[in-house]
């Protein structure tokens, strides 16, 4: 069998949608699993939708996610470059190639020039709507002899080129996820292949490129399923062997609607700034529409490559469940090394105004302990400022109920006095000292157990729940602890 080659072919119209990232991921996993090649091609034939910077954003998003490709478009020293034997990989650089194949179709009678004006097409569509028909080109220019059409083109008449589909013919194909599919040509439009601006449409370009780039498997979103018969017909018209099709179920929200910008986050950038780790997002996304045979849910990229197959991709839409994503992401926040999480966390703390770059450089160890202390209950890095707020606050908010229960009594006053007295004896709190601190207070006051720990915890953190007290003592340090003890004594 020839080498497996797949491609991800986004249009540079803005950001990378989370559904697009999953398509790229499945392409990547399939290529890796089968020792094949993965190509990144840019489909920019619709120049009206081109967005400046979108190609760079796509490449950076894939890179962040850890999805590597072998050929296509890359960024090197800040510039877009191409690598591979099948270039150019940007469609707008391939216009002469498409023109050649459009001419071949015209020559063979599989395509025709169409001179219909926008107004005429509009009127036809209106009439069809009134009659309750599916709007479709009515074939007005189908039978203009090629010679006549060429003369009109030479005379400068505005035109497009359309696919000439035979009437009433069943087109069959097999999809690895959806099974056997048959569509009759009567239900398909005579698709425009070449637009009046000289650019091919997506349908023309995608078939020519997939063929010339040796693509063996077309793995894409199911929104392209209705277009596939047109593509199949083109392969047949050219006499090319058609590739294998794999249409992936749409990523849906819990209401079973398409994920849209209006209903929350959809771009890879959104998730990245929310503090999702690439490992967490990619791991979870793989499970939206696919599951491994052993139903394992925490999977590294290598684990996924080992297990991936299209047989286990579901036909029905994959539901994007944010709670599940949070759970998976939380796993990675806890399991990665504290140094790594700490480095990723710093920008969130700087942004929240808790620390600055100078502080970061001088307090690496302290920061590592801070992150390690609070990461247990976290799902995303953006939750961090809220989690560490109690450490940095000058004036701690104490939960009313906790205050009434644990601090409004003589016992608490005795503890606060003892804490102050002990701390006056030292310069600073290190980890060793923090570990023995509560024993010191117990020795000085004779108070122990819940009566010792709860008032201290509430006075220092504002709450009865919270992280390891030893770490909290170390993180707060001498001056903050004294000022919190004073706040209780003077209340
Ligand atoms: N350019 C299309 C898109 O933006 C790619 C469709 C395909 O993979 O054939 O989704």
Short mmCIF file of C-alpha atoms and ligand atoms in Angstrom, two decimals:
data_model
loop_
_atom_site.label_atom_id
_atom_site.label_comp_id
_atom_site.label_asym_id
_atom_site.label_seq_id
_atom_site.Cartn_x
_atom_site.Cartn_y
_atom_site.Cartn_z
CA UNK A 1 0.00 0.00 0.00
CA UNK A 2 1.18 3.48 -0.75
CA UNK A 3 2.14 5.81 2.07
CA UNK A 4 -0.72 7.39 3.97
CA UNK A 5 -0.93 11.14 3.48
CA UNK A 6 -3.47 13.39 5.17
CA UNK A 7 -3.94 17.12 5.35
CA UNK A 8 -5.49 19.82 7.47
CA UNK A 9 -6.67 22.57 5.16
CA UNK A 10 -8.01 25.54 7.07
CA UNK A 11 -9.12 28.81 5.54
CA UNK A 12 -7.38 31.84 7.07
CA UNK A 13 -10.58 33.58 8.11
CA UNK A 14 -9.73 34.38 11.71
CA UNK A 15 -8.92 32.14 14.62
CA UNK A 16 -8.63 28.37 14.91
CA UNK A 17 -11.98 26.98 16.08
CA UNK A 18 -11.89 24.26 18.68
CA UNK A 19 -13.63 21.93 16.17
CA UNK A 20 -10.86 22.69 13.69
CA UNK A 21 -8.26 21.80 16.27
CA UNK A 22 -9.94 18.43 16.74
CA UNK A 23 -9.93 17.83 12.98
CA UNK A 24 -6.22 18.63 12.90
CA UNK A 25 -5.65 16.35 15.88
CA UNK A 26 -7.41 13.34 14.32
CA UNK A 27 -5.45 13.85 11.10
CA UNK A 28 -2.25 13.97 13.11
CA UNK A 29 -3.08 10.89 15.21
CA UNK A 30 -4.05 8.90 12.13
CA UNK A 31 -0.87 9.87 10.27
CA UNK A 32 1.33 9.06 13.26
CA UNK A 33 -0.44 5.80 13.99
CA UNK A 34 0.14 4.64 10.43
CA UNK A 35 3.58 6.04 9.79
CA UNK A 36 2.12 8.50 7.28
CA UNK A 37 2.63 12.16 6.47
CA UNK A 38 0.58 15.13 7.63
CA UNK A 39 0.32 18.28 5.51
CA UNK A 40 -0.84 21.79 6.46
CA UNK A 41 -2.37 23.53 3.45
CA UNK A 42 -3.88 27.00 3.47
CA UNK A 43 -7.15 27.35 1.57
CA UNK A 44 -7.41 31.05 0.81
CA UNK A 45 -9.37 31.08 -2.44
CA UNK A 46 -12.08 33.23 -0.91
CA UNK A 47 -10.11 36.45 -0.80
CA UNK A 48 -13.05 38.39 0.64
CA UNK A 49 -12.79 36.38 3.85
CA UNK A 50 -9.02 36.59 4.28
CA UNK A 51 -7.98 37.96 7.66
CA UNK A 52 -4.52 39.45 8.20
CA UNK A 53 -2.50 37.39 10.67
CA UNK A 54 -4.82 34.38 10.49
CA UNK A 55 -2.20 32.05 8.97
CA UNK A 56 0.28 32.91 11.71
CA UNK A 57 -2.42 32.38 14.32
CA UNK A 58 -3.28 28.94 12.90
CA UNK A 59 0.33 27.85 12.92
CA UNK A 60 0.91 29.10 16.46
CA UNK A 61 -2.24 27.42 17.72
CA UNK A 62 -1.20 24.06 16.26
CA UNK A 63 2.28 24.45 17.66
CA UNK A 64 0.94 25.31 21.11
CA UNK A 65 -1.30 22.25 20.99
CA UNK A 66 1.66 20.02 20.13
CA UNK A 67 0.21 18.98 16.77
CA UNK A 68 3.17 18.65 14.42
CA UNK A 69 2.98 18.34 10.67
CA UNK A 70 5.55 17.25 8.14
CA UNK A 71 4.89 19.46 5.15
CA UNK A 72 3.24 22.71 4.23
CA UNK A 73 3.33 26.12 5.80
CA UNK A 74 5.59 26.96 8.75
CA UNK A 75 6.88 30.05 10.53
CA UNK A 76 10.63 30.59 10.56
CA UNK A 77 12.22 33.70 12.08
CA UNK A 78 8.85 35.39 12.06
CA UNK A 79 8.20 34.68 8.38
CA UNK A 80 5.84 32.27 6.69
CA UNK A 81 7.80 29.66 4.77
CA UNK A 82 6.91 26.44 2.96
CA UNK A 83 8.50 23.03 3.27
CA UNK A 84 7.80 19.95 1.18
CA UNK A 85 7.88 18.58 -2.34
CA UNK A 86 4.29 19.31 -3.25
CA UNK A 87 4.17 23.10 -2.88
CA UNK A 88 3.05 25.74 -3.11
CA UNK A 89 0.88 24.88 -0.11
CA UNK A 90 -1.04 28.15 -0.17
CA UNK A 91 -3.85 27.99 -2.71
CA UNK A 92 -3.62 31.61 -3.85
CA UNK A 93 -0.14 30.75 -5.16
CA UNK A 94 -1.50 27.92 -7.32
CA UNK A 95 -3.87 29.81 -9.62
CA UNK A 96 -2.22 28.71 -12.92
CA UNK A 97 -2.51 25.07 -11.81
CA UNK A 98 -6.26 25.34 -11.26
CA UNK A 99 -6.70 27.19 -14.54
CA UNK A 100 -5.05 24.30 -16.39
CA UNK A 101 -7.41 21.75 -14.83
CA UNK A 102 -10.47 23.93 -15.41
CA UNK A 103 -9.49 24.05 -19.09
CA UNK A 104 -9.20 20.29 -19.15
CA UNK A 105 -12.74 19.95 -17.78
CA UNK A 106 -14.08 22.46 -20.33
CA UNK A 107 -12.32 20.56 -23.10
CA UNK A 108 -13.76 17.24 -21.96
CA UNK A 109 -17.27 18.65 -21.60
CA UNK A 110 -17.41 18.29 -17.81
CA UNK A 111 -17.63 22.03 -17.30
CA UNK A 112 -19.10 25.05 -19.08
CA UNK A 113 -18.86 28.83 -19.12
CA UNK A 114 -21.75 30.62 -17.48
CA UNK A 115 -22.54 34.27 -18.21
CA UNK A 116 -25.60 34.70 -16.03
CA UNK A 117 -25.75 37.96 -14.13
CA UNK A 118 -26.28 38.19 -10.38
CA UNK A 119 -29.74 39.64 -11.06
CA UNK A 120 -30.75 36.74 -13.26
CA UNK A 121 -29.53 34.17 -10.70
CA UNK A 122 -31.41 36.03 -7.98
CA UNK A 123 -34.63 36.03 -10.02
CA UNK A 124 -34.33 32.29 -10.74
CA UNK A 125 -33.81 31.58 -7.07
CA UNK A 126 -36.83 33.68 -6.07
CA UNK A 127 -39.05 31.86 -8.52
CA UNK A 128 -37.84 28.44 -7.34
CA UNK A 129 -38.52 29.46 -3.74
CA UNK A 130 -42.08 30.49 -4.59
CA UNK A 131 -42.64 27.14 -6.30
CA UNK A 132 -41.28 25.37 -3.21
CA UNK A 133 -38.26 23.99 -5.08
CA UNK A 134 -34.73 23.70 -3.70
CA UNK A 135 -32.82 26.69 -5.14
CA UNK A 136 -30.39 25.55 -7.80
CA UNK A 137 -28.81 26.85 -11.00
CA UNK A 138 -31.33 26.28 -13.81
CA UNK A 139 -28.80 25.32 -16.47
CA UNK A 140 -29.37 28.36 -18.66
CA UNK A 141 -25.78 28.37 -20.03
CA UNK A 142 -25.22 24.60 -20.02
CA UNK A 143 -25.56 24.19 -23.73
CA UNK A 144 -23.73 27.17 -25.12
CA UNK A 145 -21.19 25.65 -27.55
CA UNK A 146 -17.65 25.96 -26.19
CA UNK A 147 -16.45 27.87 -29.27
CA UNK A 148 -19.18 30.52 -28.84
CA UNK A 149 -18.50 30.78 -25.15
CA UNK A 150 -14.80 31.26 -25.77
CA UNK A 151 -15.54 34.12 -28.15
CA UNK A 152 -17.68 35.83 -25.51
CA UNK A 153 -14.94 35.35 -22.92
CA UNK A 154 -12.36 36.78 -25.36
CA UNK A 155 -14.65 39.77 -25.88
CA UNK A 156 -14.40 40.46 -22.17
CA UNK A 157 -17.82 39.27 -21.02
CA UNK A 158 -17.96 38.53 -17.30
CA UNK A 159 -18.23 34.81 -16.62
CA UNK A 160 -17.70 31.88 -14.28
CA UNK A 161 -17.05 28.21 -15.07
CA UNK A 162 -19.50 25.63 -13.74
CA UNK A 163 -19.37 21.90 -13.26
CA UNK A 164 -21.58 20.09 -15.78
CA UNK A 165 -23.14 17.33 -13.77
CA UNK A 166 -25.03 14.66 -15.70
CA UNK A 167 -28.76 14.54 -14.95
CA UNK A 168 -30.18 11.86 -12.71
CA UNK A 169 -27.11 9.88 -11.88
CA UNK A 170 -26.40 8.28 -8.52
CA UNK A 171 -23.04 9.08 -7.03
CA UNK A 172 -21.78 6.54 -4.53
CA UNK A 173 -19.02 6.72 -2.01
CA UNK A 174 -17.97 5.13 1.20
CA UNK A 175 -17.16 7.11 4.30
CA UNK A 176 -15.18 5.44 7.08
CA UNK A 177 -17.41 6.97 9.73
CA UNK A 178 -20.73 7.40 7.93
CA UNK A 179 -20.74 4.24 5.82
CA UNK A 180 -22.09 3.99 2.25
CA UNK A 181 -23.60 7.15 0.85
CA UNK A 182 -25.53 7.68 -2.36
CA UNK A 183 -26.65 11.05 -3.70
CA UNK A 184 -28.42 11.73 -6.98
CA UNK A 185 -27.01 14.45 -9.21
CA UNK A 186 -30.50 15.95 -9.51
CA UNK A 187 -30.08 17.06 -5.92
CA UNK A 188 -26.75 18.76 -6.57
CA UNK A 189 -26.04 22.15 -8.09
CA UNK A 190 -23.86 22.80 -11.12
CA UNK A 191 -21.20 24.11 -8.80
CA UNK A 192 -19.14 27.13 -9.79
CA UNK A 193 -15.54 25.93 -10.20
CA UNK A 194 -13.87 29.13 -11.37
CA UNK A 195 -15.11 32.50 -10.14
CA UNK A 196 -15.29 35.74 -12.11
CA UNK A 197 -12.19 36.99 -10.26
CA UNK A 198 -10.15 34.11 -11.72
CA UNK A 199 -9.91 32.26 -8.41
CA UNK A 200 -11.14 28.70 -8.18
CA UNK A 201 -13.84 27.87 -5.68
CA UNK A 202 -13.03 25.64 -2.73
CA UNK A 203 -14.52 22.63 -4.55
CA UNK A 204 -12.23 22.90 -7.53
CA UNK A 205 -9.10 23.71 -5.56
CA UNK A 206 -9.61 21.05 -2.91
CA UNK A 207 -9.89 18.22 -5.44
CA UNK A 208 -6.94 19.34 -7.56
CA UNK A 209 -4.73 19.86 -4.52
CA UNK A 210 -5.66 16.66 -2.75
CA UNK A 211 -4.85 14.79 -5.95
CA UNK A 212 -1.59 16.59 -6.75
CA UNK A 213 -0.42 16.41 -3.14
CA UNK A 214 -1.02 12.67 -3.02
CA UNK A 215 -3.59 12.84 -0.22
CA UNK A 216 -4.95 9.36 0.52
CA UNK A 217 -7.47 10.13 3.28
CA UNK A 218 -9.68 13.22 3.49
CA UNK A 219 -10.43 13.76 7.16
CA UNK A 220 -12.67 16.77 7.78
CA UNK A 221 -15.81 18.05 9.47
CA UNK A 222 -19.16 16.59 8.45
CA UNK A 223 -20.33 20.00 7.19
CA UNK A 224 -18.43 19.03 4.03
CA UNK A 225 -20.36 15.80 3.50
CA UNK A 226 -22.95 17.37 1.13
CA UNK A 227 -20.07 18.70 -1.03
CA UNK A 228 -18.40 15.35 -1.35
CA UNK A 229 -20.47 14.04 -4.32
CA UNK A 230 -19.30 17.03 -6.36
CA UNK A 231 -15.73 16.20 -5.44
CA UNK A 232 -16.24 12.53 -6.32
CA UNK A 233 -17.63 13.54 -9.67
CA UNK A 234 -14.56 15.68 -10.31
CA UNK A 235 -12.21 12.79 -9.49
CA UNK A 236 -14.14 10.69 -12.00
CA UNK A 237 -14.13 13.43 -14.62
CA UNK A 238 -10.36 13.70 -14.38
CA UNK A 239 -9.95 9.93 -14.33
CA UNK A 240 -8.28 10.05 -10.91
CA UNK A 241 -8.56 7.46 -8.19
CA UNK A 242 -10.64 8.89 -5.38
CA UNK A 243 -9.31 9.12 -1.83
CA UNK A 244 -10.87 7.60 1.27
CA UNK A 245 -13.32 9.90 3.05
CA UNK A 246 -13.71 10.38 6.77
CA UNK A 247 -16.28 12.93 7.92
CA UNK A 248 -16.10 13.78 11.59
CA UNK A 249 -19.15 14.54 13.73
CA UNK A 250 -19.61 18.20 14.59
CA UNK A 251 -18.50 19.38 18.01
CA UNK A 252 -21.72 20.38 19.82
CA UNK A 253 -22.52 22.05 23.11
CA UNK A 254 -24.72 20.47 25.79
CA UNK A 255 -27.85 21.80 24.05
CA UNK A 256 -26.67 19.89 20.95
CA UNK A 257 -26.06 23.13 19.05
CA UNK A 258 -22.91 24.04 17.18
CA UNK A 259 -20.34 25.75 19.39
CA UNK A 260 -20.56 29.41 18.51
CA UNK A 261 -18.77 32.55 19.59
CA UNK A 262 -22.06 33.91 20.90
CA UNK A 263 -22.38 31.07 23.37
CA UNK A 264 -18.90 31.26 24.86
CA UNK A 265 -15.40 30.29 24.00
CA UNK A 266 -14.70 28.66 20.67
CA UNK A 267 -11.19 29.58 19.62
CA UNK A 268 -8.03 27.82 20.71
CA UNK A 269 -6.77 31.23 21.89
CA UNK A 270 -9.77 31.61 24.19
CA UNK A 271 -8.95 28.34 25.91
CA UNK A 272 -5.29 29.14 26.10
CA UNK A 273 -5.89 32.49 27.83
CA UNK A 274 -8.40 30.86 30.18
CA UNK A 275 -5.48 28.81 31.44
CA UNK A 276 -6.08 25.45 29.85
CA UNK A 277 -2.91 23.48 29.29
CA UNK A 278 -2.33 22.15 25.79
CA UNK A 279 -2.12 18.61 27.16
CA UNK A 280 -5.49 19.01 28.90
CA UNK A 281 -7.30 20.58 25.98
CA UNK A 282 -5.94 18.14 23.41
CA UNK A 283 -6.57 15.12 25.62
CA UNK A 284 -10.15 16.16 26.26
CA UNK A 285 -10.83 17.21 22.67
CA UNK A 286 -9.74 13.79 21.39
CA UNK A 287 -12.54 12.28 23.47
CA UNK A 288 -15.20 14.50 21.88
CA UNK A 289 -16.33 12.03 19.24
CA UNK A 290 -13.77 9.29 19.82
CA UNK A 291 -12.94 6.86 22.59
CA UNK A 292 -10.19 4.29 22.87
CA UNK A 293 -11.08 0.64 23.22
CA UNK A 294 -9.96 0.51 26.86
CA UNK A 295 -12.02 3.64 27.64
CA UNK A 296 -9.00 5.25 29.23
CA UNK A 297 -9.66 8.99 29.69
CA UNK A 298 -6.31 10.44 30.65
CA UNK A 299 -4.17 10.08 27.57
CA UNK A 300 -0.92 11.65 26.50
CA UNK A 301 -0.31 12.34 22.83
CA UNK A 302 1.68 9.08 22.60
CA UNK A 303 -1.13 7.15 24.29
CA UNK A 304 -3.58 8.52 21.76
CA UNK A 305 -1.37 7.74 18.78
CA UNK A 306 -1.12 4.17 20.02
CA UNK A 307 -4.89 3.76 20.33
CA UNK A 308 -6.33 5.88 17.54
CA UNK A 309 -8.57 4.52 14.79
CA UNK A 310 -11.52 5.87 12.80
CA UNK A 311 -13.59 2.79 13.67
CA UNK A 312 -14.03 4.27 17.11
CA UNK A 313 -15.14 7.72 15.93
CA UNK A 314 -18.86 8.16 16.58
CA UNK A 315 -21.39 9.02 13.87
CA UNK A 316 -23.34 11.37 16.07
CA UNK A 317 -22.13 14.78 17.21
CA UNK A 318 -19.53 14.90 19.92
CA UNK A 319 -20.70 16.82 22.97
CA UNK A 320 -18.27 19.34 24.35
CA UNK A 321 -18.66 19.13 28.10
CA UNK A 322 -16.81 21.95 29.85
CA UNK A 323 -16.97 20.26 33.24
CA UNK A 324 -15.25 17.23 31.84
CA UNK A 325 -12.63 19.43 30.17
CA UNK A 326 -12.03 21.13 33.53
CA UNK A 327 -11.59 17.77 35.18
CA UNK A 328 -9.06 16.58 32.59
CA UNK A 329 -7.22 19.90 32.68
CA UNK A 330 -7.11 19.81 36.49
CA UNK A 331 -5.40 16.45 36.21
CA UNK A 332 -2.59 17.97 34.17
CA UNK A 333 -2.30 20.98 36.47
CA UNK A 334 -1.67 18.57 39.35
CA UNK A 335 0.51 16.07 37.52
CA UNK A 336 2.98 18.33 35.77
CA UNK A 337 6.11 19.39 37.63
CA UNK A 338 5.58 22.34 39.93
CA UNK A 339 8.32 24.26 38.10
CA UNK A 340 6.43 23.96 34.82
CA UNK A 341 3.09 25.00 36.30
CA UNK A 342 4.76 27.79 38.17
CA UNK A 343 6.33 29.19 34.99
CA UNK A 344 2.94 29.07 33.25
CA UNK A 345 1.22 30.67 36.25
CA UNK A 346 3.41 33.72 36.67
CA UNK A 347 1.71 35.77 33.91
CA UNK A 348 -1.66 35.33 35.65
CA UNK A 349 -0.21 36.59 38.94
CA UNK A 350 1.52 39.52 37.26
CA UNK A 351 -1.65 40.40 35.38
CA UNK A 352 -3.62 40.34 38.64
CA UNK A 353 -1.09 42.76 40.11
CA UNK A 354 0.11 40.43 42.90
CA UNK A 355 3.71 40.28 41.79
CA UNK A 356 6.10 41.81 39.26
CA UNK A 357 9.06 40.51 37.29
CA UNK A 358 11.58 41.55 39.93
CA UNK A 359 9.68 39.57 42.55
CA UNK A 360 9.55 36.55 40.25
CA UNK A 361 13.32 36.57 39.78
CA UNK A 362 14.03 36.81 43.50
CA UNK A 363 11.41 34.41 44.85
CA UNK A 364 11.43 31.33 42.68
CA UNK A 365 11.27 28.85 45.56
CA UNK A 366 8.52 30.79 47.32
CA UNK A 367 6.46 30.87 44.10
CA UNK A 368 6.86 27.14 43.56
CA UNK A 369 5.54 26.48 47.04
CA UNK A 370 2.68 28.94 46.51
CA UNK A 371 1.58 27.15 43.32
CA UNK A 372 2.01 23.71 44.81
CA UNK A 373 -0.09 24.76 47.80
CA UNK A 374 -3.11 25.88 45.79
CA UNK A 375 -3.05 23.77 42.64
CA UNK A 376 -4.90 20.84 44.21
CA UNK A 377 -8.38 22.20 43.60
CA UNK A 378 -7.71 24.09 40.39
CA UNK A 379 -9.17 23.38 36.92
CA UNK A 380 -7.56 26.23 34.98
CA UNK A 381 -4.67 28.58 35.57
CA UNK A 382 -6.96 31.60 35.38
CA UNK A 383 -8.46 30.53 38.72
CA UNK A 384 -5.11 31.19 40.32
CA UNK A 385 -5.50 34.87 41.35
CA UNK A 386 -8.69 34.05 43.22
CA UNK A 387 -7.00 31.08 44.94
CA UNK A 388 -3.98 33.02 46.16
CA UNK A 389 -5.76 36.26 46.96
CA UNK A 390 -5.79 35.43 50.70
CA UNK A 391 -2.00 35.26 50.77
CA UNK A 392 -1.43 38.70 49.22
CA UNK A 393 -4.28 40.64 50.85
CA UNK A 394 -3.38 43.34 53.37
CA UNK A 395 -6.76 43.20 55.02
CA UNK A 396 -8.11 39.68 55.16
CA UNK A 397 -11.85 39.09 54.80
CA UNK A 398 -13.02 36.56 57.37
CA UNK A 399 -16.17 34.51 56.79
CA UNK A 400 -18.74 35.71 59.37
CA UNK A 401 -19.75 32.28 60.55
CA UNK A 402 -16.17 31.10 60.89
CA UNK A 403 -15.30 34.22 62.85
CA UNK A 404 -18.20 33.76 65.26
CA UNK A 405 -17.43 30.10 65.84
CA UNK A 406 -13.64 30.15 66.12
CA UNK A 407 -12.40 33.64 66.91
CA UNK A 408 -14.94 35.34 69.17
CA UNK A 409 -13.59 33.84 72.36
CA UNK A 410 -10.79 34.02 74.92
CA UNK A 411 -9.09 30.91 73.48
CA UNK A 412 -8.46 32.73 70.21
CA UNK A 413 -7.03 35.79 71.94
CA UNK A 414 -4.57 33.61 73.86
CA UNK A 415 -3.50 31.94 70.62
CA UNK A 416 -2.97 35.24 68.81
CA UNK A 417 -0.86 36.59 71.68
CA UNK A 418 1.25 33.44 71.67
CA UNK A 419 1.72 33.59 67.91
CA UNK A 420 2.97 37.16 68.16
CA UNK A 421 5.25 36.37 71.07
CA UNK A 422 6.83 33.41 69.26
CA UNK A 423 7.36 35.31 66.02
CA UNK A 424 8.99 38.26 67.75
CA UNK A 425 11.84 35.88 68.59
CA UNK A 426 12.78 35.15 64.96
CA UNK A 427 13.82 37.01 61.79
CA UNK A 428 11.89 35.04 59.23
CA UNK A 429 9.93 31.86 58.71
CA UNK A 430 11.59 29.10 56.72
CA UNK A 431 9.98 25.75 55.90
CA UNK A 432 11.68 23.98 58.81
CA UNK A 433 10.38 26.54 61.27
CA UNK A 434 6.89 26.49 59.71
CA UNK A 435 6.71 22.72 60.22
CA UNK A 436 7.36 23.05 63.96
CA UNK A 437 5.37 26.23 64.54
CA UNK A 438 2.06 24.77 65.70
CA UNK A 439 3.91 22.58 68.20
CA UNK A 440 5.51 25.74 69.62
CA UNK A 441 2.13 27.41 70.03
CA UNK A 442 0.69 24.29 71.59
CA UNK A 443 3.59 24.21 74.06
CA UNK A 444 3.21 27.89 74.89
CA UNK A 445 -0.58 27.81 75.40
CA UNK A 446 -1.48 24.25 76.28
CA UNK A 447 -4.21 24.46 73.63
CA UNK A 448 -4.39 21.56 71.19
CA UNK A 449 -6.35 19.77 68.50
CA UNK A 450 -9.30 21.51 66.89
CA UNK A 451 -9.17 24.38 69.41
CA UNK A 452 -5.64 25.11 68.29
CA UNK A 453 -5.84 24.58 64.55
CA UNK A 454 -9.21 26.03 63.64
CA UNK A 455 -8.78 29.52 65.14
CA UNK A 456 -5.30 29.82 63.64
CA UNK A 457 -6.51 28.68 60.23
CA UNK A 458 -9.47 31.08 60.25
CA UNK A 459 -7.37 34.00 61.49
CA UNK A 460 -4.73 33.45 58.81
CA UNK A 461 -6.82 32.36 55.80
CA UNK A 462 -10.29 33.74 56.56
CA UNK A 463 -11.93 30.36 56.14
CA UNK A 464 -12.29 26.96 57.82
CA UNK A 465 -11.29 25.20 54.60
CA UNK A 466 -8.09 25.65 52.77
CA UNK A 467 -4.64 24.46 51.96
CA UNK A 468 -1.99 22.91 54.14
CA UNK A 469 -1.42 25.17 57.16
CA UNK A 470 2.35 24.64 57.26
CA UNK A 471 2.62 26.00 53.71
CA UNK A 472 0.33 28.90 54.55
CA UNK A 473 2.59 29.88 57.48
CA UNK A 474 5.65 29.81 55.27
CA UNK A 475 3.94 31.72 52.45
CA UNK A 476 2.51 34.45 54.68
CA UNK A 477 5.76 35.04 56.52
CA UNK A 478 6.41 36.72 59.84
CA UNK A 479 5.05 40.24 59.23
CA UNK A 480 1.79 39.21 57.62
CA UNK A 481 1.05 36.67 60.32
CA UNK A 482 1.67 39.23 63.05
CA UNK A 483 -0.57 41.75 61.35
CA UNK A 484 -3.34 39.14 60.97
CA UNK A 485 -3.04 38.21 64.65
CA UNK A 486 -3.24 41.92 65.53
CA UNK A 487 -6.34 42.29 63.39
CA UNK A 488 -8.07 39.67 65.54
CA UNK A 489 -6.83 41.15 68.82
CA UNK A 490 -7.93 44.65 67.88
CA UNK A 491 -11.28 43.76 66.40
N1 LIG B 1 -10.91 24.96 3.77
C1 LIG B 1 -11.90 24.10 4.35
C2 LIG B 1 -12.21 24.62 5.75
O1 LIG B 1 -11.88 25.71 6.05
C3 LIG B 1 -11.35 22.68 4.39
C4 LIG B 1 -12.35 21.64 4.06
C5 LIG B 1 -11.67 20.33 3.76
O2 LIG B 1 -10.91 19.85 4.61
O3 LIG B 1 -11.86 19.81 2.67
O4 LIG B 1 -12.79 23.97 6.56
#
